[in-house]
Structure formats: structure tokens, C-alpha cells
Short mmCIF file of C-alpha atoms and ligand atoms in Angstrom, two decimals:
data_model
loop_
_atom_site.label_atom_id
_atom_site.label_comp_id
_atom_site.label_asym_id
_atom_site.label_seq_id
_atom_site.Cartn_x
_atom_site.Cartn_y
_atom_site.Cartn_z
CA UNK A 597 -12.54 31.12 -51.63
CA UNK A 598 -11.25 30.19 -48.32
CA UNK A 599 -7.52 29.88 -48.33
CA UNK A 600 -6.79 26.19 -46.43
CA UNK A 601 -3.71 25.00 -44.45
CA UNK A 602 -2.61 28.52 -43.49
CA UNK A 603 -0.75 29.05 -40.05
CA UNK A 604 -0.69 32.17 -38.45
CA UNK A 605 -3.44 34.58 -37.42
CA UNK A 606 -4.31 35.69 -40.94
CA UNK A 607 -5.68 32.56 -41.51
CA UNK A 608 -8.43 33.29 -39.25
CA UNK A 609 -8.06 30.72 -36.98
CA UNK A 610 -8.25 31.38 -33.22
CA UNK A 611 -7.69 27.93 -31.30
CA UNK A 612 -6.21 28.73 -28.14
CA UNK A 613 -5.54 26.78 -25.06
CA UNK A 614 -8.09 27.21 -22.22
CA UNK A 615 -6.57 28.98 -18.81
CA UNK A 616 -7.41 25.86 -16.97
CA UNK A 617 -5.01 23.77 -18.96
CA UNK A 618 -2.31 26.63 -18.97
CA UNK A 619 -2.57 26.58 -14.91
CA UNK A 620 -2.39 23.14 -14.44
CA UNK A 621 1.32 22.08 -13.93
CA UNK A 622 3.05 19.46 -12.21
CA UNK A 623 5.73 20.80 -9.84
CA UNK A 624 7.96 17.73 -10.23
CA UNK A 625 7.72 17.33 -13.48
CA UNK A 626 8.53 21.42 -14.27
CA UNK A 627 11.26 21.39 -11.69
CA UNK A 628 13.01 18.36 -12.85
CA UNK A 629 12.87 19.64 -16.57
CA UNK A 630 14.22 22.92 -15.37
CA UNK A 631 17.19 21.20 -14.06
CA UNK A 632 18.40 20.56 -17.21
CA UNK A 633 20.40 17.73 -16.20
CA UNK A 634 23.67 16.44 -17.68
CA UNK A 635 24.88 13.45 -15.66
CA UNK A 636 28.42 12.67 -15.35
CA UNK A 637 29.06 10.18 -18.32
CA UNK A 638 31.60 8.43 -16.30
CA UNK A 639 29.40 7.32 -13.65
CA UNK A 640 26.32 5.44 -14.09
CA UNK A 641 23.37 7.55 -13.52
CA UNK A 642 21.53 6.61 -10.53
CA UNK A 643 17.83 8.16 -9.88
CA UNK A 644 16.37 8.38 -6.50
CA UNK A 645 13.35 10.57 -7.62
CA UNK A 646 10.97 8.29 -8.94
CA UNK A 647 8.02 7.29 -6.45
CA UNK A 648 7.26 4.20 -8.39
CA UNK A 649 8.19 0.96 -6.06
CA UNK A 650 8.02 -1.24 -9.30
CA UNK A 651 10.19 0.83 -11.64
CA UNK A 652 13.84 -0.75 -10.54
CA UNK A 653 12.71 -4.09 -10.76
CA UNK A 654 13.14 -5.23 -7.39
CA UNK A 655 9.60 -5.29 -6.66
CA UNK A 656 6.76 -6.94 -8.50
CA UNK A 657 2.80 -7.52 -7.51
CA UNK A 658 2.25 -10.64 -6.15
CA UNK A 659 1.26 -13.61 -8.67
CA UNK A 660 -2.24 -13.81 -6.99
CA UNK A 661 -2.79 -10.12 -7.90
CA UNK A 662 -1.52 -10.83 -11.61
CA UNK A 663 -3.58 -14.08 -11.62
CA UNK A 664 -6.71 -12.12 -10.70
CA UNK A 665 -6.65 -9.90 -13.61
CA UNK A 666 -5.75 -12.87 -16.05
CA UNK A 667 -8.83 -14.53 -14.62
CA UNK A 668 -11.15 -11.50 -15.27
CA UNK A 669 -10.01 -11.22 -19.00
CA UNK A 670 -12.39 -13.35 -20.50
CA UNK A 671 -15.24 -12.15 -18.39
CA UNK A 672 -17.65 -9.97 -20.02
CA UNK A 673 -18.35 -7.57 -17.51
CA UNK A 674 -14.33 -6.96 -17.89
CA UNK A 675 -14.79 -5.17 -21.20
CA UNK A 676 -18.31 -3.49 -20.61
CA UNK A 677 -18.72 -0.13 -19.51
CA UNK A 678 -19.34 -0.25 -15.97
CA UNK A 679 -21.04 2.11 -13.56
CA UNK A 680 -19.44 5.72 -13.64
CA UNK A 681 -18.94 5.22 -9.73
CA UNK A 682 -17.48 1.86 -10.30
CA UNK A 683 -19.38 -1.73 -10.37
CA UNK A 684 -21.21 -2.78 -7.12
CA UNK A 685 -19.19 -6.15 -6.67
CA UNK A 686 -16.00 -3.98 -6.87
CA UNK A 687 -17.07 -1.35 -4.48
CA UNK A 688 -18.56 -4.17 -1.78
CA UNK A 689 -14.99 -5.42 -2.01
CA UNK A 690 -13.20 -2.02 -1.14
CA UNK A 691 -15.89 -1.85 1.60
CA UNK A 692 -15.36 -5.22 3.20
CA UNK A 693 -11.53 -4.62 2.92
CA UNK A 694 -11.94 -1.63 5.04
CA UNK A 695 -14.29 -2.81 7.10
CA UNK A 696 -12.35 -5.30 8.49
CA UNK A 697 -9.38 -3.44 8.94
CA UNK A 698 -10.43 -0.03 9.72
CA UNK A 699 -14.31 0.93 10.29
CA UNK A 700 -17.63 -0.28 8.90
CA UNK A 701 -17.73 1.08 5.40
CA UNK A 702 -20.69 0.50 3.05
CA UNK A 703 -20.50 0.38 -0.91
CA UNK A 704 -22.52 2.93 -1.42
CA UNK A 705 -19.83 5.52 0.46
CA UNK A 706 -17.02 4.03 -2.20
CA UNK A 707 -16.47 5.72 -5.39
CA UNK A 708 -13.95 3.95 -7.71
CA UNK A 709 -11.56 6.29 -9.63
CA UNK A 710 -8.85 5.96 -12.12
CA UNK A 711 -6.21 5.89 -9.77
CA UNK A 712 -5.82 7.75 -6.15
CA UNK A 713 -4.95 10.99 -7.85
CA UNK A 714 -8.21 11.02 -9.81
CA UNK A 715 -9.88 10.57 -6.75
CA UNK A 716 -8.23 13.51 -5.26
CA UNK A 717 -9.08 15.15 -8.54
CA UNK A 718 -12.83 14.70 -8.14
CA UNK A 719 -13.24 15.45 -4.29
CA UNK A 720 -11.34 18.93 -4.76
CA UNK A 721 -13.14 19.77 -7.56
CA UNK A 722 -16.20 19.31 -5.92
CA UNK A 723 -15.69 20.64 -2.49
CA UNK A 724 -13.92 23.75 -3.70
CA UNK A 725 -15.26 26.53 -6.10
CA UNK A 726 -13.05 29.28 -7.40
CA UNK A 727 -12.15 31.90 -4.61
CA UNK A 728 -12.03 29.00 -1.74
CA UNK A 729 -8.98 27.73 -0.27
CA UNK A 730 -7.86 23.94 1.00
CA UNK A 731 -5.33 23.73 3.42
CA UNK A 732 -2.09 21.65 2.56
CA UNK A 733 0.62 20.38 4.00
CA UNK A 734 4.42 21.66 3.58
CA UNK A 735 6.22 20.05 2.74
CA UNK A 736 3.74 17.89 0.63
CA UNK A 737 2.99 16.13 -2.07
CA UNK A 738 1.82 18.83 -4.64
CA UNK A 739 -0.74 17.06 -6.55
CA UNK A 740 -3.56 19.00 -5.01
CA UNK A 741 -1.80 22.19 -6.29
CA UNK A 742 -1.66 20.58 -9.77
CA UNK A 743 -5.28 19.87 -9.59
CA UNK A 744 -6.40 22.82 -7.74
CA UNK A 745 -4.79 26.03 -9.39
CA UNK A 746 -6.11 25.60 -12.64
CA UNK A 747 -9.56 25.75 -11.14
CA UNK A 748 -9.08 29.07 -9.20
CA UNK A 749 -8.80 27.33 -5.94
CA UNK A 750 -6.24 29.03 -3.60
CA UNK A 751 -3.59 26.30 -1.85
CA UNK A 752 -2.86 27.43 1.72
CA UNK A 753 -0.12 25.64 3.55
CA UNK A 754 0.45 24.56 7.04
CA UNK A 755 3.65 23.89 8.04
CA UNK A 756 5.08 20.63 9.10
CA UNK A 757 7.71 20.28 12.01
CA UNK A 758 11.27 18.55 10.77
CA UNK A 759 12.08 18.57 14.54
CA UNK A 760 9.11 16.85 15.92
CA UNK A 761 8.67 13.90 13.05
CA UNK A 762 7.27 16.12 11.09
CA UNK A 763 3.97 16.88 12.82
CA UNK A 764 1.28 19.50 12.05
CA UNK A 765 2.48 22.71 13.36
CA UNK A 766 -1.02 22.99 14.78
CA UNK A 767 -1.36 26.48 15.76
CA UNK A 768 0.01 27.49 12.47
CA UNK A 769 -2.86 25.17 10.71
CA UNK A 770 -5.32 26.96 12.72
CA UNK A 771 -4.13 30.28 11.76
CA UNK A 772 -4.49 29.22 8.26
CA UNK A 773 -8.21 28.47 8.13
CA UNK A 774 -10.43 31.28 7.22
CA UNK A 775 -13.89 31.62 5.88
CA UNK A 776 -13.12 30.70 2.66
CA UNK A 777 -11.60 27.22 3.81
CA UNK A 778 -13.45 24.38 2.47
CA UNK A 779 -10.93 21.27 3.26
CA UNK A 780 -7.82 20.32 5.11
CA UNK A 781 -5.87 17.74 3.28
CA UNK A 782 -3.91 15.31 5.78
CA UNK A 783 -1.41 12.76 3.94
CA UNK A 784 -0.29 10.10 6.82
CA UNK A 785 1.85 8.41 6.12
CA UNK A 786 3.59 11.29 4.22
CA UNK A 787 5.22 11.77 1.22
CA UNK A 788 7.57 12.97 1.10
CA UNK A 789 8.28 13.04 4.63
CA UNK A 790 7.56 9.44 5.78
CA UNK A 791 5.85 10.52 8.87
CA UNK A 792 3.64 8.42 10.72
CA UNK A 793 1.00 10.49 12.86
CA UNK A 794 -0.13 9.41 16.48
CA UNK A 795 -3.92 8.85 17.27
CA UNK A 796 -3.50 11.54 19.55
CA UNK A 797 -2.08 13.85 17.00
CA UNK A 798 -4.68 13.03 14.81
CA UNK A 799 -7.11 13.92 17.34
CA UNK A 800 -5.56 17.11 18.18
CA UNK A 801 -5.83 17.88 13.74
CA UNK A 802 -9.67 16.47 14.18
CA UNK A 803 -10.21 18.90 16.81
CA UNK A 804 -9.37 21.86 14.92
CA UNK A 805 -11.42 20.80 11.71
CA UNK A 806 -14.22 20.38 13.81
CA UNK A 807 -14.24 23.93 15.56
CA UNK A 808 -13.83 25.50 12.37
CA UNK A 809 -16.28 22.96 10.69
CA UNK A 810 -14.15 22.00 7.73
CA UNK A 811 -13.97 18.66 6.15
CA UNK A 812 -10.71 16.23 6.31
CA UNK A 813 -9.34 15.08 3.02
CA UNK A 814 -7.35 12.03 3.94
CA UNK A 815 -4.65 11.11 1.56
CA UNK A 816 -4.06 7.66 2.84
CA UNK A 817 -2.45 5.88 -0.36
CA UNK A 818 0.47 4.56 2.38
CA UNK A 819 -1.82 3.24 4.57
CA UNK A 820 -0.09 0.79 6.87
CA UNK A 821 3.23 1.54 5.33
CA UNK A 822 4.97 1.85 8.84
CA UNK A 823 8.06 0.74 10.28
CA UNK A 824 8.38 -1.39 13.44
CA UNK A 825 7.24 0.34 16.55
CA UNK A 826 4.65 2.76 14.71
CA UNK A 827 1.24 2.36 13.69
CA UNK A 828 -0.89 3.48 10.94
CA UNK A 829 -4.56 5.01 12.20
CA UNK A 830 -7.06 5.78 9.70
CA UNK A 831 -8.43 9.62 10.23
CA UNK A 832 -11.70 8.11 9.68
CA UNK A 833 -11.66 5.83 12.68
CA UNK A 834 -10.95 8.76 15.13
CA UNK A 835 -13.73 11.01 13.62
CA UNK A 836 -16.97 11.88 15.10
CA UNK A 837 -18.51 14.81 13.72
CA UNK A 838 -15.88 15.73 11.16
CA UNK A 839 -16.49 14.55 7.49
CA UNK A 840 -13.57 12.60 6.45
CA UNK A 841 -13.00 11.93 2.54
CA UNK A 842 -10.21 9.50 2.48
CA UNK A 843 -8.47 8.75 -1.06
CA UNK A 844 -6.38 5.45 -1.49
CA UNK A 845 -6.04 2.72 -4.19
CA UNK A 846 -3.74 -0.03 -5.15
CA UNK A 847 -1.41 1.88 -6.63
CA UNK A 848 1.41 1.44 -3.72
CA UNK A 849 0.12 -1.24 -1.62
CA UNK A 850 -0.50 -3.52 -4.35
CA UNK A 851 2.55 -2.43 -6.75
CA UNK A 852 0.31 -1.59 -9.43
CA UNK A 853 0.63 1.77 -10.05
CA UNK A 854 0.01 1.48 -14.02
CA UNK A 855 -3.33 0.12 -13.36
CA UNK A 856 -4.68 3.20 -12.24
CA UNK A 857 -7.12 2.13 -9.77
CA UNK A 858 -8.12 4.25 -6.89
CA UNK A 859 -10.80 5.31 -4.79
CA UNK A 860 -12.38 7.72 -2.22
CA UNK A 861 -14.88 6.82 0.74
CA UNK A 862 -17.07 9.07 2.00
CA UNK A 863 -17.39 9.14 5.93
CA UNK A 864 -19.96 11.29 7.05
CA UNK A 865 -21.59 9.64 10.33
CA UNK A 866 -24.20 12.39 10.78
CA UNK A 867 -24.83 13.35 7.11
CA UNK A 868 -23.47 17.05 7.73
CA UNK A 869 -22.62 17.10 4.05
CA UNK A 870 -24.93 18.99 1.97
CA UNK A 871 -26.78 16.32 -0.32
CA UNK A 872 -25.69 18.26 -3.60
CA UNK A 873 -22.12 17.14 -2.22
CA UNK A 874 -22.80 13.62 -2.92
CA UNK A 875 -24.66 14.60 -6.18
CA UNK A 876 -21.58 16.49 -6.98
CA UNK A 877 -19.26 13.69 -6.34
CA UNK A 878 -21.58 11.31 -8.36
CA UNK A 879 -21.71 14.05 -11.26
CA UNK A 880 -17.79 14.30 -11.38
CA UNK A 881 -17.39 10.58 -12.11
CA UNK A 882 -19.72 10.68 -15.41
CA UNK A 883 -16.85 12.79 -16.73
CA UNK A 884 -14.84 9.84 -17.86
CA UNK A 885 -17.62 7.19 -17.99
CA UNK A 886 -16.24 4.96 -15.04
CA UNK A 887 -12.56 3.47 -13.98
CA UNK A 888 -11.10 0.70 -15.87
CA UNK A 889 -13.50 -2.08 -15.71
CA UNK A 890 -11.03 -5.01 -16.38
CA UNK A 891 -9.08 -4.25 -12.93
CA UNK A 892 -12.53 -3.91 -11.28
CA UNK A 893 -13.41 -6.93 -12.13
CA UNK A 894 -10.02 -8.40 -10.44
CA UNK A 895 -10.76 -6.12 -7.45
CA UNK A 896 -12.44 -8.54 -4.95
CA UNK A 897 -10.08 -11.34 -5.73
CA UNK A 898 -6.83 -8.87 -5.04
CA UNK A 899 -8.38 -7.15 -1.95
CA UNK A 900 -8.74 -10.66 -0.37
CA UNK A 901 -5.34 -12.14 -1.38
CA UNK A 902 -3.49 -9.10 0.54
CA UNK A 903 -0.32 -11.64 1.11
CA UNK A 904 0.38 -9.77 4.30
CA UNK A 905 3.88 -11.77 4.61
CA UNK A 906 5.38 -10.26 1.58
CA UNK A 907 4.15 -6.93 2.16
CA UNK A 908 5.60 -6.80 5.66
CA UNK A 909 8.97 -8.29 4.04
CA UNK A 910 8.45 -5.28 1.85
CA UNK A 911 8.18 -2.87 4.81
CA UNK A 912 11.07 -4.29 6.59
CA UNK A 913 13.30 -3.75 3.41
CA UNK A 914 12.28 -0.07 3.20
CA UNK A 915 12.97 0.47 7.16
CA UNK A 916 16.30 -1.07 6.74
CA UNK A 917 16.99 0.93 3.49
CA UNK A 918 16.19 4.21 5.66
CA UNK A 919 18.09 3.18 8.63
CA UNK A 920 21.15 2.47 6.35
CA UNK A 921 20.79 5.67 4.55
CA UNK A 922 20.59 7.64 7.49
CA UNK A 923 23.45 5.96 9.07
CA UNK A 924 25.72 6.55 5.94
CA UNK A 925 24.29 10.12 5.25
CA UNK A 926 25.13 11.35 8.72
CA UNK A 927 28.64 11.08 7.57
CA UNK A 928 28.00 13.52 4.82
CA UNK A 929 29.03 16.92 6.20
CA UNK A 930 26.39 19.22 5.60
CA UNK A 931 23.42 16.72 5.59
CA UNK A 932 21.03 16.15 7.93
CA UNK A 933 19.01 13.06 7.57
CA UNK A 934 15.47 12.80 9.24
CA UNK A 935 14.69 9.17 9.85
CA UNK A 936 11.06 8.43 8.45
CA UNK A 937 8.55 6.26 10.32
CA UNK A 938 6.88 5.07 7.27
CA UNK A 939 6.00 5.07 3.50
CA UNK A 940 8.79 4.88 1.34
CA UNK A 941 10.72 8.33 1.21
CA UNK A 942 13.73 10.12 3.08
CA UNK A 943 13.96 13.82 3.55
CA UNK A 944 17.21 15.18 3.77
CA UNK A 945 18.28 18.48 5.10
CA UNK A 946 20.82 20.69 2.99
CA UNK A 947 22.41 23.08 5.31
CA UNK A 948 23.21 25.16 2.18
CA UNK A 949 25.10 27.91 4.43
CA UNK A 950 27.95 24.98 4.57
CA UNK A 951 28.03 25.15 0.78
CA UNK A 952 28.84 28.27 -0.14
CA UNK A 953 30.02 27.66 -3.91
CA UNK A 954 26.05 27.04 -4.49
CA UNK A 955 23.72 29.68 -4.38
CA UNK A 956 20.74 27.51 -3.36
CA UNK A 957 19.61 24.06 -2.73
CA UNK A 958 18.52 23.68 -6.55
CA UNK A 959 22.15 24.25 -7.43
CA UNK A 960 23.52 21.60 -5.08
CA UNK A 961 21.11 19.05 -6.52
CA UNK A 962 22.19 20.19 -10.06
CA UNK A 963 25.76 19.55 -9.01
CA UNK A 964 25.06 16.54 -7.48
CA UNK A 965 23.86 15.31 -10.62
CA UNK A 966 26.44 16.85 -13.04
CA UNK A 967 29.28 15.37 -10.72
CA UNK A 968 28.24 12.14 -9.16
CA UNK A 969 25.16 10.95 -11.77
CA UNK A 970 22.75 11.35 -8.51
CA UNK A 971 19.17 12.63 -9.11
CA UNK A 972 17.08 13.58 -5.79
CA UNK A 973 13.98 15.39 -5.84
CA UNK A 974 14.56 19.08 -4.75
CA UNK A 975 12.65 20.21 -1.56
CA UNK A 976 11.06 23.07 -3.99
CA UNK A 977 8.93 20.24 -5.52
CA UNK A 978 7.21 19.74 -2.19
CA UNK A 979 7.17 24.01 -1.65
CA UNK A 980 10.27 23.56 1.21
CA UNK A 981 13.60 24.94 0.62
CA UNK A 982 16.89 23.12 1.72
CA UNK A 983 15.67 19.65 1.75
CA UNK A 984 15.98 17.01 -0.93
CA UNK A 985 13.81 13.58 -1.10
CA UNK A 986 15.51 10.28 -1.57
CA UNK A 987 13.39 7.21 -2.57
CA UNK A 988 14.00 4.37 -0.82
CA UNK A 989 12.53 1.57 -2.74
CA UNK A 990 15.49 1.19 -4.90
CA UNK A 991 17.97 -2.21 -4.53
CA UNK A 992 20.19 -1.78 -1.79
CA UNK A 993 23.73 -1.99 -3.58
CA UNK A 994 22.54 1.08 -5.40
CA UNK A 995 21.28 2.81 -2.32
CA UNK A 996 24.78 2.30 -0.81
CA UNK A 997 26.60 3.31 -3.95
CA UNK A 998 24.24 6.27 -4.04
CA UNK A 999 24.77 7.22 -0.40
CA UNK A 1000 28.51 7.29 -1.07
CA UNK A 1001 28.69 9.32 -3.97
CA UNK A 1002 26.48 11.68 -1.91
CA UNK A 1003 29.19 11.61 0.54
CA UNK A 1004 31.93 11.99 -1.54
CA UNK A 1005 30.29 15.33 -3.17
CA UNK A 1006 29.28 16.80 0.36
CA UNK A 1007 33.05 16.42 1.51
CA UNK A 1008 34.25 17.99 -2.06
CA UNK A 1009 32.14 20.95 -1.31
CA UNK A 1010 31.78 21.32 2.29
CA UNK A 1011 33.09 24.48 3.71
CA UNK A 1012 33.18 25.01 7.33
CA UNK A 1013 32.35 28.54 7.64
CA UNK A 1014 32.87 29.05 11.22
CA UNK A 1015 36.41 28.30 10.48
CA UNK A 1016 36.82 31.28 7.98
CA UNK A 1017 37.33 34.54 9.91
C1 PLP B 880 1.39 8.05 -5.30
C2 PLP B 880 0.59 8.94 -4.76
C3 PLP B 880 -0.41 9.57 -5.05
C4 PLP B 880 -1.13 8.93 -6.21
O1 PLP B 880 -1.58 7.92 -6.65
P1 PLP B 880 -2.05 7.05 -8.03
O2 PLP B 880 -2.74 6.19 -7.51
O3 PLP B 880 -0.91 6.38 -8.81
O4 PLP B 880 -3.01 7.93 -8.60
C5 PLP B 880 -1.21 10.22 -4.36
N1 PLP B 880 -0.82 10.81 -3.14
C6 PLP B 880 0.30 10.54 -2.55
C7 PLP B 880 0.88 11.24 -1.36
C8 PLP B 880 1.04 9.77 -3.42
O5 PLP B 880 2.24 9.57 -2.99
#
């Protein structure tokens, strides 16, 4: 008779985790867990690390957005399963939204997903096969790595230039492309850099994509998140021949990250993508039987009531936060904040050579937390050393308090190495 409920290999059980699951990791979660943080109990803990504008309570979705879902709750279509690519009315609403703002899009080119990250997941897993590579920015938001690595897809990094407003190092990008490159990921406006690319710069990138016939995955979840004097341009509006798959969603603009509603849009004017790419994209949607139908039902009303005024107010707030943080942190010896042009983050260089007590930026961030109870995300999470990312959507008084403590911390540990002979 079989022995039941026994552990260990002698039981005859061989349940193992797949290679895919074990190779899948989120660098931010992994690194932050590894920091083993112990904030200073005498100072209230301030986290400048979470890229969720709603988590501090100072930003909330508009009543129009909330009511759109309330009104959908009792509609039968919001309980049913929907089409796996998203329901036609909801896709039409997305197509109209972009047709009015960027360039003409049809509902057939829109696929709804469970958040922007799911859109990126589907696109990458269709476009790339094991052994092939995709080009991703450094520093960059590492969702592509989380998605691609378990699948055996190689990430190749192209550099962004901190001294040129984080523009793409075009020569480096070009040098990274090889015969196995199947997509270039462009994140504009950028997380973590806060850069907003000019039309000319986007055209330069497209020139390279065109030369090597590599499509672009445009992560534009921060579309229109720009400060005064800067303009967001959709990559798709500039491309003639290069297929662009744009990924975005409600998450950041409409302040509802938890609703998990995103999409990708296929821009392929000359139908150069093989027919089976479209088929592959549709096939992948079937894996979760389509996204949330309650939010889909509300989508037309949400996208119609964009409330530009409150959005512009939020952007002005973020811009002022960026200016304030930059101004303050310029007084922190050993740090160099790089003024962003949009999105909701600030990158700060840590000139680690001025902090000989710390072996690396990781130590710096760890000690900043244990002494001053401030948590920033280390550059390592974006594959970039000696930088940290600060989230700008925190309330004003908290940002000021945090920058004040960072200054104290730097003044305490700064050593002018040039004075030591
Ligand atoms: C927040 C974010 C996402 C993920 O968006 P979800 O809709 O929450 O999945 C994707 N890309 C970038 C650059 C982001 O900052």
C-alpha cells in the first residue's frame, strides 16, 4: 500500500519548479529585499521608492473615472467573459482616444490586456524566441528582463546619456544590434530617468530601426507626462516603415494601477509584420481568457472624461517637486541630481568616491535607510550603478523632509578626497 503524506524524495514525489518560473525575477523586489533594511526607529520611515502615484493618498482617480465603473457594475456585459482581445466597444474607445490625439488607429489594431506590463509580456513573448535578443535601455525599467529572461530571450542593453538629458547613445544602440535582434524597446517618457525625447531624437532612433529592419516596442505608459516647455511625441506618429507596437494603459494617467487595464496598439502601415505575428498576438491573449470586463465596460466613459485640468495640475505639481528636490539636493555634497523633463521620477548620481566609508552605492542606500529612514531605489535595479531613483509624487512636506535628511546624511559622510594627501 502507498504511504501517504510523507515528505522527502523517498515519498516518490518529484514536483519541481519550472526553469521559466525560477528564471523569472523582479529586480526591484529582489534588490530591495536583499537590502535587509532596518530604518532608524527614531525617525519616521519615508519611502521614495514606490512608482504608484496613488499610494500616498495625495492623488486619487477623478470622480468621473470612479463613477464610470460604478455605472458599469450592474450591466451584464461587465460580468460576462469578454472577447480575449478585449470587447469591441472598449477597443473602439481606445482607438478613438488615440486617433484624436496622435494618429489614426482602428479598433482592430488595439488589444486590451491586464495592465501595461501584461501588454509588454504578450508582445515580447510573441516577437522573440529563445536565443534571440531585444534591445533595452540602460538605465531602464526592468520589466522586460523579468519577462524575457525566463523565456531564454537575451537582453542587450543600449546606453542612455546622463549628460545629454538621458538621450539614447545612438552609436551604442547601433552597435548592439545583431542578426538575432528582434525588437528595440523605447521607454518615452522614461522611468527612471524622466527624460522626454524630441521629435528629432525619436527620428534618429527610427532611422537605425529602419536600417536594420528591427521593430520598436514603445512603452509609452507615461504619455503626456511632460513638464512645461517639453512635448511628448508618440513614436508611432513619426514612423513610416518601422512597425511600432505601443504599450500603455490606464495605470499612471488615470491613477488606477490596481485596476489592471492596459493595451498594446499595432502600428504597421505597410503590413511588414508577418501574418503569424498578429496571429501569435491574438493567441497569447487566450491564455488568460481576456482582461477585466468591468473596467472594459467603463473604458469608453473613462477615456472620454480625461479631465485635462486636473491632469495638468498634477503635472505642474510633479514639475515643482522635481525643481524643489533638484535645488535642495544640489546642496548635498557628493550628489548630482539630473533634472527630469517629465514622468514622475528623479535620478540622482551618487559620486561614490566621495564616500570612502561605503564600498558601493548599495551600502550608501542601505546606510541612508538605517540612519535617516529614507528609502530610495538603487540604480542597480535599473542596471545602472552609482545612482538612485526618487519618486516625486509624494506629498510636498514629505519630499522636503526627505531631501533635508539626505543632505544631512551626505554632509555626515562626505570626505573630500582631494584634500587628503
Ligand atoms: C508602471 C510601468 C509599467 C506597468 O504598468 P501596469 O499597467 O501597472 O502594468 C510599465 N512600464 C513602465 C515604464 C512603468 O513605469
